[in-house]
């Protein structure tokens, strides 16, 4: 496979053990003492901080290589262990080896013929291109087969049962095997018997899995830090090695002095514990070693493992320069492409600029500006560093600014502070899709937050309750161009996830558009000027006069944002889905009709301009390109905000006020519902409740009760809703799609309804009842979590309790869902990250093998598709047939389509995947 | 030899063996070598059935798989026969 763009391919990686001899050869010094520094603060020779192990203090030279701090790579030392200990990382392998070989002669417990057979199997798989894992499978088989044998086929010795007492104690028929005995057994295994077991004897003798020497990492790996108080604080690894050395010393002394066996064994076990925790302090079966403060020590395995480990935290993800992070806040007057950056940030972040004959004068000016900014400007960029052709960096300071300005020449590079228009990457975690990181243009602004247009909140999933975001300044011309072409906000208006807009009006923008365009909302000259003040437009639409008063129609103001040749027709969010749609004569002005860029009827709300659902937005982005779409969003943003501000908009709890007779009506309704439930319960008790097919009697009762109570809640909502009209702010928000739903409102004004845990009425708590407030076996509405009250009237104590139960379940569900989907996403990305679509439309991996012959099997880019389809039949028909096509409706329209093409899919069903509103 | 003809199952798409000429054409069309194709194992149940019709199918032959596709209606995939998947 070499030659197809892969210049070098790693064929194999070999893993081997370090033999004690090799450790000693690697070692710069033997470590014998547990003391690190002497009284004068100098490192003790042959101690853990021996200067032969490398340097960590600036100015000093390494005693091994003679180099200084950053040049000396550090050198290993070693500890000679008084008695051998098991290496925790290999206990499994040791166990398998002990089981598979003879306790007397050390040979593999298979006949020579069997061994040869397995060896042949391995070779065959290796030759036919099977990889390491396949070969290992055979060796496992070999070991398993050998372990089954009761007596040695070579020396006839009877084998005993080897067990492992976790983590590191081996037993033979219950008798303890010391590491020394284990090592002796492993030593006896002949080289040729190792090969069928998958061990290459030249590089890995099994007895090396039992340590007789311990490699001590260089000090550079475990630097000590000097605290402000002058005290020295040692790395966890050093602490652990001190423990090892101490016990090692005592063990040697006791052994040499001929101390009782019991004491020696205790110390030996302690040494085993320290060496084990030195490798992995989370070994199961033993308590983790702790720091004096009680904190568990971070030893070798802990440095590598997990999210904070070396791999995920330092190698797959790194800290970077030219980046900034701060709290975000909204600025509706910024373009969606822009990001507001605090002056302090702008002065810290830089872009490298190469000095040429074209810009040398400007750059000189910039350097002078650094210390002498022009007074009439709010912000002026300076230069932080000058980089000379020999790569020497000079910081621009008050003193040297003038001389530096004079000294720069072509070939120099300067690091210029940010200016308006610089391209930066902006990101909010968790970065779940590509729109989580987009390129923005810089706008330097006062105050200390990053700011952006609220239309860009949905792709980042950002709000302003304290969210922070990251910003990265691009450092090369290619990177800037690439970011501008591929990553700019305006290029991501349409999401590849569902082929609709992810950037668009939300919240007040939707309310504003609604207020601007609903029915014939009128605006005076003064108001119009206020609304249009920040807009760029060619002609003000002509005013109208009624009763001598001049006014403008909101709809005509909205036309200013539309492309001049736009044609579209759809139903607004406020549509009541009447059975017989009156279209242009709609009672609630919910039928939007736009011809040649002019609205003739209909209200602009979420369905027109909202993120996820905006039909006009979608059409503009598709048909007129991203530049026009950006302009469209920027314009409607300002229009909507102008409208909402001149009219004024507020909501309060009195928006949920309903008249007394409505309240009484709801009360009666709920009373009836409860009576109905009681009747169902007594029917159930008398055994006259009709059982539903496929359900038990209890289930039938539950279903019936839920039905009754659900209906009651809905009816209560309807009664309340009757008194909440479109003049009500809360209703405007709910119906236009800005925020909240009619259900929210009816729960505030009418009744909250049944609370559920695991989809059922609440049943847990005490014996036979949910709370002591109720009789045992009460199956009525109140006793099982029906909340009759509204949020506004307030809940009874029992109701409050049930509501908390339901609420808690919701919270737990979201928490579980996010963590689970996060892990799933991680696995998916790891599996798919290096697939790409090639020029010929195939999807391939890095080995250039085909994964998919056509991207998505149909080769359609979802972000350029019309709700999943390559072409928009609806639009083409409109183009061909003109407005006549609008005349053909539902049934007829579908028939027209069917006869037009053989496309199977339902082109007309405009079924956007409804984005569920995620509550915090 | 085989108890069940998996090819008859509704979830198993259509598999056909390409002749050497057809295989050459496919590879030329895609401008790739055989080993860049997705793989199908020689001991795949479908191949067992195919072998009853076509005789032994050696490693390196190409199987054409035609299946229903949610997005494209019909999608065609080619797979190279291998002894065991690497
Ligand atoms: Mg937040
Ligand atoms: Zn050194
Ligand atoms: Zn033996
Ligand atoms: Zn209508």
Coordinates of C-alpha atoms in Angstrom, one line a residue, chain A residues 504-517 573 604-607 609-611 640 644 732-733 735-739:
Chain A
X504 CA -31.5 33.1 12.8
X505 CA -34.0 35.1 14.9
X506 CA -34.6 34.0 18.4
X507 CA -36.5 35.4 21.4
X508 CA -37.1 39.2 21.0
X509 CA -36.1 39.2 17.4
X510 CA -39.1 36.9 16.8
X511 CA -41.4 39.0 19.0
X512 CA -40.1 42.1 17.2
X513 CA -40.7 40.8 13.8
X514 CA -44.2 39.8 14.9
X515 CA -45.0 43.2 16.3
X516 CA -43.6 44.8 13.1
X517 CA -45.7 42.8 10.7
X573 CA -46.2 30.0 13.5
X604 CA -43.3 37.4 10.0
X605 CA -42.5 35.1 13.0
X606 CA -40.5 32.1 13.9
X607 CA -41.6 30.2 10.8
X609 CA -37.1 34.1 10.2
X610 CA -36.4 31.9 13.3
X611 CA -33.4 29.8 13.8
X640 CA -37.2 43.6 14.8
X644 CA -40.0 46.1 19.7
X732 CA -47.5 36.8 21.6
X733 CA -44.3 35.1 22.6
X735 CA -47.7 31.9 19.5
X736 CA -45.0 33.6 17.5
X737 CA -42.4 31.1 18.7
X738 CA -40.3 33.5 20.5
X739 CA -40.3 31.8 23.9

